[in-house]
Amino acid sequence: MGRIRAWRPVSRLLSESAAGREQPAIAEAGSLASRSALLQANTLAVEIRNAAARRGNRLIWSGVSAEIRRGEFLAVLGPNGVGKSTLVKVILGLLPLASGEVRVLGQPPGRANRDIGYLPQRRSFDPGLRVRGVDIVRLGLDGHRWGIPLPGLNRLTERGREEDARVLDAIQLVDAEEFATRPIGEVSGGEQQRLLIAQALIRNPSLLVLDEPLDSLDLPNQAASAALLNRICEERGVTVLMVAHNVNPILSYLDRVIYLARGGSVSGTPEEVITAETLTRLYGTPIEVFRTADGHLVVVGQPEPPHGDVHAHLVS
Amino acid sequence: MDPHLTWNLYRDVTQLFDYPFMVNAYRAGTIVAVTAAIIGWFMVLRRQTFAGHTFALVSFPGAAGAILIGVSATYGFFAFSICAALVIAAASRSSRGGYIEESAVIGTVQALGLAFGFLFVSLSHRNVSGAQALLFGSLVGITNDQVIQLLAGGLIVLAIVGFIWRPLLFASVDPDVAAARGVPVQVLAVVFLLVLAVAAAEASQVTGSLLVFALLVLPPATAELLVERPGLSLLTAVAIALLVTWLGLAMSYYNDYPIGFHITSLAFGAYLLAQGWRRLPRWTPFARTSV
């Protein structure tokens, strides 16, 4: 991080970076491992064995098994209410399993959370919230620390300068320099999303877990966010696990999908899993999969609303 | 006593401190302004102004009850306010119904508190001005003991908030992520309610129960309009609260209008100015630039 002159406040560095006067800082810490090396190493980021989850007395799903390799871009798919967010909570250790086993980054769930970046289901910030984007990003770094922060002293210590550099790096990674110093309530939904991704990435996690990150965005922003996540996955070697309602914006980037159903799951490459036979078997009801001329997938006949939201009227 | 303004500005200021009660009023006002502005800043951020108002109103029957049984009103302020915080924390934690449930509980506590306040006031056969002092604040009669109690309460509250400052900020703007990162969001919510109760009880003793927002809401809300950086915004809130309190105390010393009125209208004036400043058209020299 030699390039960063970090004794200046982050906001100043940001505005300079946005104006193109300063070379973008590239943190060496981020390029820990290239994605291809990670994929070749074939180690598991998440391992789920015959798991079942309950909320209260209700069985959400059971018989779910899946393996997620490090460096993969993966989507958890399935109709509404099938328990996709529950799976995320289980992986984060926020909800204990009813039976079965889950290991996350080689540890029981919850232990490795410092190494996981998490974006909950959104949640857009109140328009009146007058906290800057850069402050939100920094909370991802030090928000769990007790004690009084002394903003002026931060720049005098080695650790403080390194933290400033990390904040700047995360914001540059998601191209948020232009609006990071504005109150977060005043920027658009897509811009908020990018700042939140920066917040999740600031500790250089090995695993990024996102719950329906594209849901509240318009189509161009969906495409941009998907491309950004793919770039992060490739450049930083971060494993991306994403709950999605609509597979199409991310289809071209996906290494693997997990389809979730009440009685189990199937996982594999999108070509293997998103087929009429596999989904019909999983849900026990006739399901058809169409591929449109531009390569989009339309799944028709799911028990609940289909994930091809544009084509919802096709359901018979 | 017959204080009056002269053309000698220095004499005007020293005259303020001629009487011990005025010295105590300034001490108490300073402590309360700092405490209320800092806690109020978090309260505005967390959208818990309804809870803050309730703690202040509930401290009114507390004070009236304390006077009725012959102990210092300060204890009554604190005791009732903290009890209300515990009730609200317990009720809204067990029901888990979110904000709607919480605000219903808060409303119930507030109504009950006010009813008891009137009962205690009428039982103690005090004249109307006694109740008025509790509701709208009073300058006279702040004892040395009271100042020390206010200082102790304020220091405890500020020490707690200093310690939990970053996790509390995190939990306030982004509870889900904070919880995933191991921040004890639920515990912080209860701790903050208690801290807010103490701050509201303190502020009620200067501005009165009804006008507590003058110090708890207006300075932080004004600061929020002017500054985005959290630390700086907090300091601005404290500065505004101090200025408004000191000026308000001086004004009510020199004329007969109640202290609560002066502090509130000064704080309101500052808020109006801040709103106006934000709305300045782009072409004016002082307009804010977008970044």
Coordinates of C-alpha atoms in Angstrom, one line a residue:
Chain A
M1 CA 0.0 0.0 0.0
G2 CA 3.0 2.2 -0.5
R3 CA 1.2 4.4 -3.0
I4 CA -1.4 5.7 -0.5
R5 CA -0.4 8.9 1.3
A6 CA -2.5 7.9 4.3
W7 CA -1.9 10.8 6.6
R8 CA -4.6 12.7 4.8
P9 CA -8.2 12.0 5.7
V10 CA -10.0 9.3 3.8
S11 CA -12.5 11.8 2.5
R12 CA -9.7 13.8 0.9
L13 CA -8.1 10.8 -0.7
L14 CA -11.5 9.7 -2.0
S15 CA -12.2 13.0 -3.7
E16 CA -8.8 13.0 -5.2
S17 CA -9.2 9.4 -6.4
A18 CA -12.6 10.3 -7.9
A19 CA -11.0 13.2 -9.7
G20 CA -8.4 10.9 -11.2
R21 CA -5.5 12.7 -9.7
E22 CA -4.3 9.7 -7.7
Q23 CA -3.6 6.3 -9.0
P24 CA -6.1 3.8 -7.6
A25 CA -4.6 2.0 -4.7
I26 CA -4.3 -1.7 -5.1
A27 CA -4.0 -3.5 -1.8
E28 CA -1.7 -6.5 -1.9
A29 CA -3.7 -8.1 0.9
G30 CA -6.6 -8.5 -1.5
S31 CA -4.7 -10.6 -4.1
L32 CA -4.0 -13.3 -1.6
A33 CA -4.8 -16.1 -4.0
S34 CA -5.9 -16.1 -7.6
R35 CA -9.2 -17.7 -8.2
S36 CA -7.9 -20.5 -10.4
A37 CA -5.3 -21.5 -7.9
L38 CA -8.1 -21.7 -5.2
L39 CA -10.3 -23.7 -7.5
Q40 CA -7.5 -26.1 -8.2
A41 CA -6.7 -26.5 -4.5
N42 CA -10.2 -27.9 -4.3
T43 CA -10.7 -27.0 -0.6
L44 CA -14.2 -26.6 0.7
A45 CA -15.6 -23.2 1.8
V46 CA -18.9 -24.7 3.0
E47 CA -19.9 -28.3 3.5
I48 CA -23.5 -29.2 4.3
R49 CA -24.4 -32.8 5.1
N50 CA -27.9 -34.1 5.4
A51 CA -29.0 -31.0 7.2
A52 CA -32.4 -30.0 8.5
A53 CA -33.6 -26.7 9.9
R54 CA -36.5 -25.7 12.0
R55 CA -38.0 -22.4 13.0
G56 CA -40.1 -22.9 16.1
N57 CA -42.1 -26.1 15.4
R58 CA -42.0 -25.7 11.7
L59 CA -39.6 -27.9 9.7
I60 CA -38.2 -25.6 7.0
W61 CA -36.2 -28.1 5.0
S62 CA -34.4 -31.4 5.6
G63 CA -32.1 -33.7 3.7
V64 CA -30.0 -30.8 2.3
S65 CA -26.5 -31.6 1.3
A66 CA -24.1 -29.4 -0.7
E67 CA -20.4 -28.7 -1.1
I68 CA -19.1 -25.3 -2.0
R69 CA -15.5 -25.1 -3.1
R70 CA -13.3 -22.1 -2.3
G71 CA -13.3 -19.6 -5.1
E72 CA -16.7 -20.5 -6.5
F73 CA -19.5 -18.2 -7.5
L74 CA -22.6 -19.9 -6.3
A75 CA -26.3 -19.2 -6.2
V76 CA -28.9 -20.6 -3.8
L77 CA -32.2 -20.8 -5.8
G78 CA -35.7 -21.9 -5.1
P79 CA -39.2 -20.5 -4.8
N80 CA -40.3 -18.0 -2.1
G81 CA -40.6 -19.4 1.4
V82 CA -38.5 -22.4 0.8
G83 CA -35.9 -21.4 3.3
K84 CA -33.1 -19.8 1.4
S85 CA -32.5 -17.1 4.0
T86 CA -32.7 -19.8 6.6
L87 CA -29.8 -21.5 4.9
V88 CA -27.8 -18.3 5.1
K89 CA -28.6 -17.9 8.8
V90 CA -27.5 -21.5 9.4
I91 CA -24.2 -20.8 7.6
L92 CA -23.6 -17.7 9.7
G93 CA -24.4 -19.7 12.9
L94 CA -27.3 -17.4 13.7
L95 CA -29.7 -20.4 13.7
P96 CA -28.7 -23.9 15.0
L97 CA -29.4 -26.9 12.8
A98 CA -32.1 -29.4 13.8
S99 CA -30.0 -32.2 12.5
G100 CA -27.1 -32.9 10.2
E101 CA -23.8 -31.1 10.0
V102 CA -22.5 -27.8 8.5
R103 CA -18.9 -26.8 8.3
V104 CA -17.9 -23.3 7.2
L105 CA -14.3 -22.6 6.3
G106 CA -13.4 -25.7 8.1
Q107 CA -15.1 -24.7 11.3
P108 CA -18.6 -25.1 12.9
P109 CA -20.9 -22.3 11.8
G110 CA -20.5 -19.0 13.6
R111 CA -16.8 -19.5 14.5
A112 CA -15.4 -18.2 11.2
N113 CA -17.7 -15.2 10.9
R114 CA -14.8 -12.8 11.0
D115 CA -13.7 -14.3 7.8
I116 CA -17.2 -13.9 6.2
G117 CA -18.7 -10.8 4.7
Y118 CA -22.5 -10.7 5.0
L119 CA -25.1 -8.7 3.2
P120 CA -28.6 -9.3 4.6
Q121 CA -31.7 -9.0 2.6
R122 CA -32.3 -5.4 1.9
R123 CA -32.9 -3.1 3.7
S124 CA -32.5 0.3 2.1
F125 CA -31.4 3.1 4.4
D126 CA -33.8 5.7 5.5
P127 CA -33.5 8.7 3.2
G128 CA -33.1 10.9 6.3
L129 CA -30.1 8.9 7.6
R130 CA -27.3 11.4 7.7
V131 CA -24.3 9.1 8.1
R132 CA -21.8 9.0 5.2
G133 CA -21.2 6.0 3.1
V134 CA -17.6 6.0 4.1
D135 CA -18.6 5.7 7.8
I136 CA -20.9 2.8 7.0
V137 CA -18.0 1.1 5.2
R138 CA -15.7 1.7 8.2
L139 CA -18.1 0.2 10.6
G140 CA -17.5 -3.1 8.8
L141 CA -13.9 -2.8 9.9
D142 CA -14.2 -1.6 13.5
G143 CA -17.9 -1.5 14.3
H144 CA -17.6 -4.3 16.8
R145 CA -14.8 -2.7 18.8
W146 CA -15.6 -1.2 22.2
G147 CA -14.1 2.0 23.5
I148 CA -14.0 5.5 22.3
P149 CA -12.5 6.1 18.8
L150 CA -10.4 9.2 18.5
P151 CA -10.6 10.2 14.9
G152 CA -7.7 12.5 14.9
L153 CA -5.3 10.0 16.5
N154 CA -6.2 7.4 13.9
R155 CA -3.8 8.8 11.4
L156 CA -0.9 8.9 13.8
T157 CA -0.7 5.2 14.4
E158 CA 0.5 2.5 11.9
R159 CA -2.7 0.6 12.4
G160 CA -4.9 3.6 11.9
R161 CA -3.2 4.4 8.6
E162 CA -3.6 0.8 7.5
E163 CA -7.3 1.0 8.3
D164 CA -7.7 4.2 6.4
A165 CA -6.0 2.5 3.4
R166 CA -8.3 -0.5 3.7
V167 CA -11.4 1.7 3.7
L168 CA -10.2 3.5 0.7
D169 CA -9.3 0.3 -1.1
A170 CA -12.7 -1.3 -0.4
I171 CA -14.4 1.8 -1.7
Q172 CA -12.3 1.9 -4.8
L173 CA -12.9 -1.8 -5.5
V174 CA -16.6 -1.1 -5.9
D175 CA -16.1 2.2 -7.7
A176 CA -17.8 4.2 -5.0
E177 CA -15.4 7.1 -4.7
E178 CA -17.8 9.6 -6.1
F179 CA -20.6 9.2 -3.6
A180 CA -18.9 7.6 -0.6
T181 CA -18.7 11.0 1.3
R182 CA -22.4 11.7 0.8
P183 CA -24.9 10.7 3.4
I184 CA -25.9 7.2 2.6
G185 CA -29.6 8.0 2.8
E186 CA -29.2 10.4 -0.2
V187 CA -27.6 8.0 -2.7
S188 CA -29.5 5.6 -5.0
G189 CA -30.3 2.0 -4.2
G190 CA -27.6 0.7 -6.5
E191 CA -25.0 3.0 -4.9
Q192 CA -26.0 1.9 -1.4
Q193 CA -25.7 -1.7 -2.5
R194 CA -22.1 -1.0 -3.7
L195 CA -21.2 0.6 -0.5
L196 CA -22.6 -2.3 1.5
I197 CA -20.6 -4.7 -0.7
A198 CA -17.5 -2.6 0.2
Q199 CA -18.5 -2.9 3.9
A200 CA -18.7 -6.6 3.6
L201 CA -15.4 -6.9 1.8
I202 CA -13.4 -4.6 4.0
R203 CA -11.9 -7.3 6.2
N204 CA -10.8 -9.3 3.1
P205 CA -13.2 -12.2 3.8
S206 CA -12.7 -15.5 2.1
L207 CA -16.5 -16.0 1.9
L208 CA -19.1 -13.4 0.8
V209 CA -22.7 -14.3 1.7
L210 CA -25.4 -12.2 0.1
D211 CA -29.1 -12.6 0.6
E212 CA -31.1 -11.5 -2.5
P213 CA -28.7 -8.6 -3.2
L214 CA -30.3 -7.9 -6.6
D215 CA -33.8 -7.9 -5.4
S216 CA -34.5 -4.2 -5.0
L217 CA -32.5 -3.0 -7.9
D218 CA -33.6 -2.1 -11.4
L219 CA -32.3 -4.2 -14.4
P220 CA -29.2 -2.2 -15.3
N221 CA -28.1 -2.1 -11.6
Q222 CA -28.8 -5.8 -11.3
A223 CA -26.4 -6.4 -14.2
A224 CA -23.8 -4.0 -12.8
S225 CA -23.9 -5.6 -9.3
A226 CA -23.6 -9.1 -10.7
A227 CA -20.6 -8.1 -12.8
L228 CA -19.0 -6.4 -9.8
L229 CA -19.5 -9.5 -7.6
N230 CA -18.0 -11.7 -10.4
R231 CA -15.0 -9.4 -10.6
I232 CA -14.5 -9.5 -6.8
C233 CA -14.7 -13.3 -7.0
E234 CA -12.1 -13.5 -9.7
E235 CA -9.7 -10.8 -8.6
R236 CA -9.8 -11.4 -4.9
G237 CA -10.4 -15.1 -4.8
V238 CA -13.5 -14.6 -2.7
T239 CA -16.0 -17.3 -2.6
V240 CA -19.4 -15.8 -3.4
L241 CA -22.6 -17.4 -2.1
M242 CA -25.6 -15.6 -3.2
V243 CA -29.3 -16.2 -2.5
A244 CA -31.2 -15.3 -5.7
H245 CA -34.8 -15.1 -6.7
N246 CA -34.0 -14.6 -10.4
V247 CA -31.1 -16.5 -11.9
N248 CA -30.8 -14.7 -15.1
P249 CA -28.7 -11.6 -14.2
I250 CA -26.0 -13.9 -12.7
L251 CA -26.4 -17.0 -15.0
S252 CA -23.3 -16.4 -17.0
Y253 CA -21.1 -16.1 -14.0
L254 CA -22.3 -19.0 -12.0
D255 CA -20.0 -22.0 -11.3
R256 CA -22.7 -23.8 -9.3
V257 CA -26.2 -23.5 -8.1
I258 CA -28.1 -25.1 -5.2
Y259 CA -31.8 -25.6 -5.7
L260 CA -33.5 -25.8 -2.4
A261 CA -36.8 -27.7 -1.7
R262 CA -38.7 -28.7 1.4
G263 CA -37.4 -32.3 1.2
G264 CA -33.9 -31.8 0.0
S265 CA -31.7 -30.0 -2.5
V266 CA -29.8 -30.5 -5.7
S267 CA -26.6 -28.8 -6.5
G268 CA -24.3 -28.8 -9.5
T269 CA -23.6 -26.6 -12.5
P270 CA -26.5 -24.5 -13.8
E271 CA -26.6 -26.7 -17.0
E272 CA -27.0 -29.9 -14.9
V273 CA -29.5 -28.5 -12.3
I274 CA -31.8 -26.1 -14.1
T275 CA -33.4 -28.7 -16.3
A276 CA -37.0 -29.9 -16.4
E277 CA -36.0 -33.5 -15.3
T278 CA -34.0 -32.4 -12.2
L279 CA -36.5 -29.8 -11.0
T280 CA -39.5 -32.0 -11.6
R281 CA -37.9 -34.7 -9.5
L282 CA -36.9 -32.3 -6.8
Y283 CA -40.3 -30.6 -6.4
G284 CA -42.4 -33.6 -7.4
T285 CA -44.5 -31.5 -9.7
P286 CA -44.2 -31.0 -13.4
I287 CA -41.8 -28.2 -14.2
E288 CA -40.6 -26.9 -17.5
V289 CA -37.4 -25.0 -18.4
F290 CA -37.2 -22.8 -21.4
R291 CA -34.2 -21.1 -22.8
T292 CA -34.9 -17.8 -24.6
A293 CA -33.1 -16.7 -27.7
D294 CA -30.8 -14.3 -25.6
G295 CA -29.8 -17.2 -23.3
H296 CA -32.2 -16.4 -20.4
L297 CA -33.8 -19.3 -18.5
V298 CA -37.5 -19.4 -17.8
V299 CA -38.7 -21.9 -15.2
V300 CA -42.4 -22.6 -15.4
G301 CA -44.6 -24.4 -13.0
Q302 CA -42.8 -24.2 -9.7
P303 CA -44.9 -24.8 -6.6
E304 CA -44.5 -21.1 -5.7
P305 CA -44.0 -18.0 -7.8
P306 CA -41.3 -18.7 -10.5
H307 CA -38.0 -17.0 -10.3
G308 CA -38.2 -15.7 -13.8
D309 CA -40.1 -12.7 -12.5
V310 CA -40.6 -11.0 -15.8
H311 CA -42.4 -14.1 -17.1
A312 CA -44.6 -14.7 -14.1
H313 CA -47.7 -14.7 -16.3
L314 CA -46.5 -17.8 -18.1
V315 CA -47.3 -20.0 -15.1
S316 CA -50.2 -22.3 -16.0
Chain B
M1 CA -33.0 40.9 43.8
D2 CA -33.4 43.1 40.9
P3 CA -31.1 42.1 38.0
H4 CA -31.3 44.2 35.0
L5 CA -29.2 44.5 31.8
T6 CA -26.7 47.4 31.6
W7 CA -24.7 48.6 28.7
N8 CA -21.6 47.1 30.4
L9 CA -21.5 43.6 28.9
Y10 CA -18.9 42.4 31.4
R11 CA -21.1 43.5 34.3
D12 CA -24.0 41.7 32.7
V13 CA -22.1 38.4 32.7
T14 CA -20.7 38.7 36.2
Q15 CA -24.1 39.7 37.5
L16 CA -25.4 36.3 36.4
F17 CA -23.3 34.7 39.1
D18 CA -24.0 37.0 42.0
Y19 CA -26.4 34.5 43.5
P20 CA -25.5 30.9 44.4
F21 CA -28.8 29.6 42.9
M22 CA -27.7 31.0 39.6
V23 CA -24.3 29.4 39.8
N24 CA -26.0 26.1 40.5
A25 CA -28.4 26.6 37.7
Y26 CA -25.4 27.1 35.3
R27 CA -23.6 24.0 36.7
A28 CA -26.7 21.9 36.3
G29 CA -27.5 23.3 32.9
T30 CA -24.0 22.6 31.6
I31 CA -24.0 19.0 32.8
V32 CA -27.5 18.4 31.4
A33 CA -26.8 20.0 28.1
V34 CA -23.7 17.8 27.4
T35 CA -25.5 14.6 28.5
A36 CA -28.7 15.3 26.7
A37 CA -27.0 16.3 23.5
I38 CA -24.9 13.1 23.3
I39 CA -27.6 10.7 24.3
G40 CA -30.1 12.6 22.2
W41 CA -27.9 12.2 19.1
F42 CA -28.1 8.5 19.4
M43 CA -31.8 8.7 20.1
V44 CA -32.5 10.7 16.9
L45 CA -30.3 8.3 15.0
R46 CA -32.2 5.3 16.4
R47 CA -35.6 6.9 15.9
Q48 CA -36.5 6.5 19.5
T49 CA -37.7 10.0 20.3
F50 CA -41.1 8.6 21.4
A51 CA -39.4 6.5 24.1
G52 CA -37.2 9.5 25.1
H53 CA -40.3 11.7 25.5
T54 CA -42.0 9.0 27.6
F55 CA -39.1 8.8 30.0
A56 CA -39.3 12.5 30.5
L57 CA -43.0 12.5 31.0
V58 CA -42.9 9.6 33.4
S59 CA -40.3 11.4 35.5
F60 CA -43.0 13.9 36.3
P61 CA -45.0 11.6 38.5
G62 CA -41.7 10.4 39.9
A63 CA -40.8 13.8 41.0
A64 CA -44.3 14.6 42.3
G65 CA -44.4 11.3 44.2
A66 CA -41.0 12.0 45.7
I67 CA -42.1 15.4 46.9
L68 CA -45.3 13.7 48.3
I69 CA -43.3 11.3 50.5
G70 CA -40.8 13.9 51.3
V71 CA -37.6 12.9 49.5
S72 CA -35.6 14.8 46.9
A73 CA -37.3 15.2 43.6
T74 CA -34.2 14.1 41.8
Y75 CA -34.5 10.6 43.1
G76 CA -38.1 10.5 41.8
F77 CA -37.0 11.7 38.4
F78 CA -34.4 9.0 38.0
A79 CA -36.4 6.1 39.7
F80 CA -39.6 6.5 37.6
S81 CA -37.7 7.1 34.3
I82 CA -35.5 4.0 34.8
C83 CA -38.4 1.9 35.8
A84 CA -40.2 2.9 32.6
A85 CA -37.2 2.0 30.6
L86 CA -37.1 -1.5 32.2
V87 CA -40.8 -2.0 31.6
I88 CA -40.5 -0.9 27.9
A89 CA -37.4 -3.1 27.4
A90 CA -39.1 -6.1 28.9
A91 CA -42.4 -5.7 27.1
S92 CA -41.0 -5.1 23.7
R93 CA -38.3 -7.8 24.0
S94 CA -40.8 -10.5 25.0
S95 CA -43.4 -9.6 22.3
R96 CA -40.9 -9.2 19.5
G97 CA -43.5 -7.4 17.5
G98 CA -41.1 -4.7 16.2
Y99 CA -41.7 -1.0 16.3
I100 CA -45.5 -1.0 16.3
E101 CA -45.7 -3.2 19.4
E102 CA -43.0 -1.2 21.1
S103 CA -44.7 2.1 20.4
A104 CA -48.0 0.8 21.8
V105 CA -46.2 -0.3 25.0
I106 CA -44.5 3.1 25.2
G107 CA -47.8 4.9 24.8
T108 CA -49.4 2.8 27.6
V109 CA -46.6 3.6 30.0
Q110 CA -46.7 7.3 29.1
A111 CA -50.5 7.6 29.7
L112 CA -50.3 5.7 33.0
G113 CA -47.3 7.9 34.1
L114 CA -49.1 11.1 33.4
A115 CA -52.2 10.0 35.3
F116 CA -50.2 9.2 38.4
G117 CA -48.4 12.5 38.1
F118 CA -51.7 14.4 38.4
L119 CA -52.8 12.2 41.3
F120 CA -49.6 12.8 43.2
V121 CA -49.7 16.5 42.6
S122 CA -53.3 16.8 43.9
L123 CA -52.5 14.5 46.9
S124 CA -49.6 16.6 48.0
H125 CA -51.9 19.7 48.0
R126 CA -49.3 21.7 46.4
N127 CA -50.2 24.8 44.5
V128 CA -50.3 24.8 40.7
S129 CA -46.9 26.4 40.4
G130 CA -45.3 23.3 41.9
A131 CA -46.7 21.1 39.1
Q132 CA -45.8 23.8 36.7
A133 CA -42.2 23.8 37.7
L134 CA -42.0 20.1 37.2
L135 CA -43.6 20.2 33.8
F136 CA -42.0 23.4 32.4
G137 CA -38.7 23.6 34.4
S138 CA -37.5 26.0 37.0
L139 CA -34.4 27.9 37.6
V140 CA -34.5 28.4 41.3
G141 CA -33.9 25.8 43.9
I142 CA -31.2 23.7 42.4
T143 CA -29.2 22.6 45.4
N144 CA -25.5 21.6 45.6
D145 CA -26.6 18.0 46.2
Q146 CA -28.7 18.0 43.1
V147 CA -25.8 19.3 41.0
I148 CA -23.7 16.4 42.4
Q149 CA -26.4 13.9 41.6
L150 CA -26.7 15.3 38.1
L151 CA -23.0 15.1 37.6
A152 CA -22.8 11.5 38.8
G153 CA -25.6 10.5 36.6
G154 CA -24.2 12.3 33.6
L155 CA -20.7 10.9 34.1
I156 CA -22.0 7.3 34.4
V157 CA -24.1 7.6 31.3
L158 CA -21.4 9.2 29.2
A159 CA -18.8 6.6 30.3
I160 CA -21.2 3.9 29.2
V161 CA -21.9 5.5 25.9
G162 CA -18.2 6.1 25.3
F163 CA -17.5 2.5 25.8
I164 CA -20.3 1.2 23.5
W165 CA -20.1 4.0 21.0
R166 CA -19.0 2.1 17.9
P167 CA -21.0 -1.1 18.4
L168 CA -24.1 1.1 19.3
L169 CA -23.6 3.1 16.1
F170 CA -23.2 -0.1 14.1
A171 CA -26.3 -1.7 15.7
S172 CA -28.3 1.5 15.1
V173 CA -27.6 1.9 11.4
D174 CA -27.3 -1.7 10.4
P175 CA -28.6 -4.2 13.0
D176 CA -28.5 -7.3 10.9
V177 CA -24.9 -7.0 9.8
A178 CA -23.9 -6.0 13.3
A179 CA -25.6 -9.1 14.8
A180 CA -23.8 -11.3 12.2
R181 CA -20.5 -9.8 13.3
G182 CA -21.1 -10.6 16.9
V183 CA -22.3 -7.3 18.2
P184 CA -24.9 -8.0 21.0
V185 CA -27.6 -5.9 19.4
Q186 CA -30.4 -6.9 21.9
V187 CA -28.3 -6.1 24.9
L188 CA -27.2 -2.8 23.4
A189 CA -30.9 -1.9 22.8
V190 CA -31.7 -2.4 26.5
V191 CA -28.6 -0.6 27.7
F192 CA -29.4 2.3 25.5
L193 CA -33.0 2.5 26.8
L194 CA -31.6 2.8 30.3
V195 CA -29.1 5.4 29.3
L196 CA -31.8 7.3 27.5
A197 CA -34.0 7.2 30.6
V198 CA -31.2 8.7 32.8
A199 CA -30.5 11.4 30.2
A200 CA -34.2 12.3 29.9
A201 CA -34.6 12.4 33.7
E202 CA -31.7 14.8 33.9
A203 CA -32.9 17.0 31.1
S204 CA -36.4 17.2 32.7
Q205 CA -34.9 18.8 35.8
V206 CA -33.7 21.8 33.8
T207 CA -36.3 22.2 31.0
G208 CA -39.2 20.5 32.7
S209 CA -40.8 17.2 31.7
L210 CA -42.8 18.6 28.8
L211 CA -40.0 20.5 27.1
V212 CA -37.3 17.9 27.4
F213 CA -37.0 17.7 23.7
A214 CA -35.5 21.2 23.6
L215 CA -32.2 19.6 24.7
L216 CA -32.8 15.9 23.8
V217 CA -34.0 16.3 20.2
L218 CA -33.4 19.8 18.9
P219 CA -29.6 20.1 19.2
P220 CA -28.9 16.7 17.7
A221 CA -31.4 17.2 15.0
T222 CA -29.9 20.6 14.2
A223 CA -26.3 19.1 14.2
E224 CA -27.5 16.3 11.9
L225 CA -28.6 18.9 9.4
L226 CA -25.3 20.6 9.4
V227 CA -22.6 17.9 9.6
E228 CA -22.5 14.3 8.3
R229 CA -19.4 13.0 10.0
P230 CA -20.6 11.2 13.2
G231 CA -18.0 12.4 15.6
L232 CA -18.2 16.0 14.4
S233 CA -22.0 15.9 14.4
L234 CA -22.0 14.8 18.0
L235 CA -19.7 17.7 19.0
T236 CA -21.8 20.1 17.1
A237 CA -24.9 18.9 19.0
V238 CA -23.1 19.4 22.3
A239 CA -22.0 22.9 21.3
I240 CA -25.5 23.9 20.3
A241 CA -27.0 22.5 23.5
L242 CA -24.5 24.4 25.6
L243 CA -25.0 27.6 23.8
V244 CA -28.8 27.4 24.0
T245 CA -28.7 26.5 27.7
W246 CA -26.3 29.2 28.7
L247 CA -28.1 31.9 26.7
G248 CA -31.5 30.6 27.9
L249 CA -30.4 30.7 31.5
A250 CA -29.1 34.3 31.1
M251 CA -32.3 35.4 29.4
S252 CA -34.6 34.0 32.0
Y253 CA -32.5 35.7 34.7
Y254 CA -33.0 39.1 33.2
N255 CA -36.7 38.7 32.4
D256 CA -39.5 36.8 34.1
Y257 CA -40.4 34.3 31.4
P258 CA -39.8 30.7 32.3
I259 CA -36.5 29.0 31.6
G260 CA -38.1 26.2 29.5
F261 CA -39.5 28.7 27.1
H262 CA -36.2 30.4 26.5
I263 CA -34.2 27.3 26.0
T264 CA -36.8 25.8 23.7
S265 CA -37.2 28.8 21.5
L266 CA -33.5 29.3 21.2
A267 CA -33.0 25.7 20.2
F268 CA -35.9 26.0 17.8
G269 CA -34.4 29.1 16.3
A270 CA -31.1 27.2 15.7
Y271 CA -33.0 24.4 14.1
L272 CA -34.8 26.8 11.8
L273 CA -31.5 28.5 10.8
A274 CA -30.0 25.1 10.0
Q275 CA -33.0 24.1 7.9
G276 CA -32.8 27.4 6.1
W277 CA -29.1 27.0 5.5
R278 CA -29.6 23.6 3.9
R279 CA -32.2 25.0 1.6
L280 CA -30.1 27.8 0.3
P281 CA -30.1 27.9 -3.5
R282 CA -27.0 26.7 -5.2
W283 CA -26.0 30.2 -6.5
T284 CA -25.7 31.8 -3.1
P285 CA -22.1 32.1 -1.7
F286 CA -22.7 29.9 1.4
A287 CA -24.6 27.1 -0.3
R288 CA -23.4 23.6 0.3
T289 CA -21.7 21.8 -2.5
S290 CA -22.9 18.3 -3.2
V291 CA -19.8 16.4 -2.2

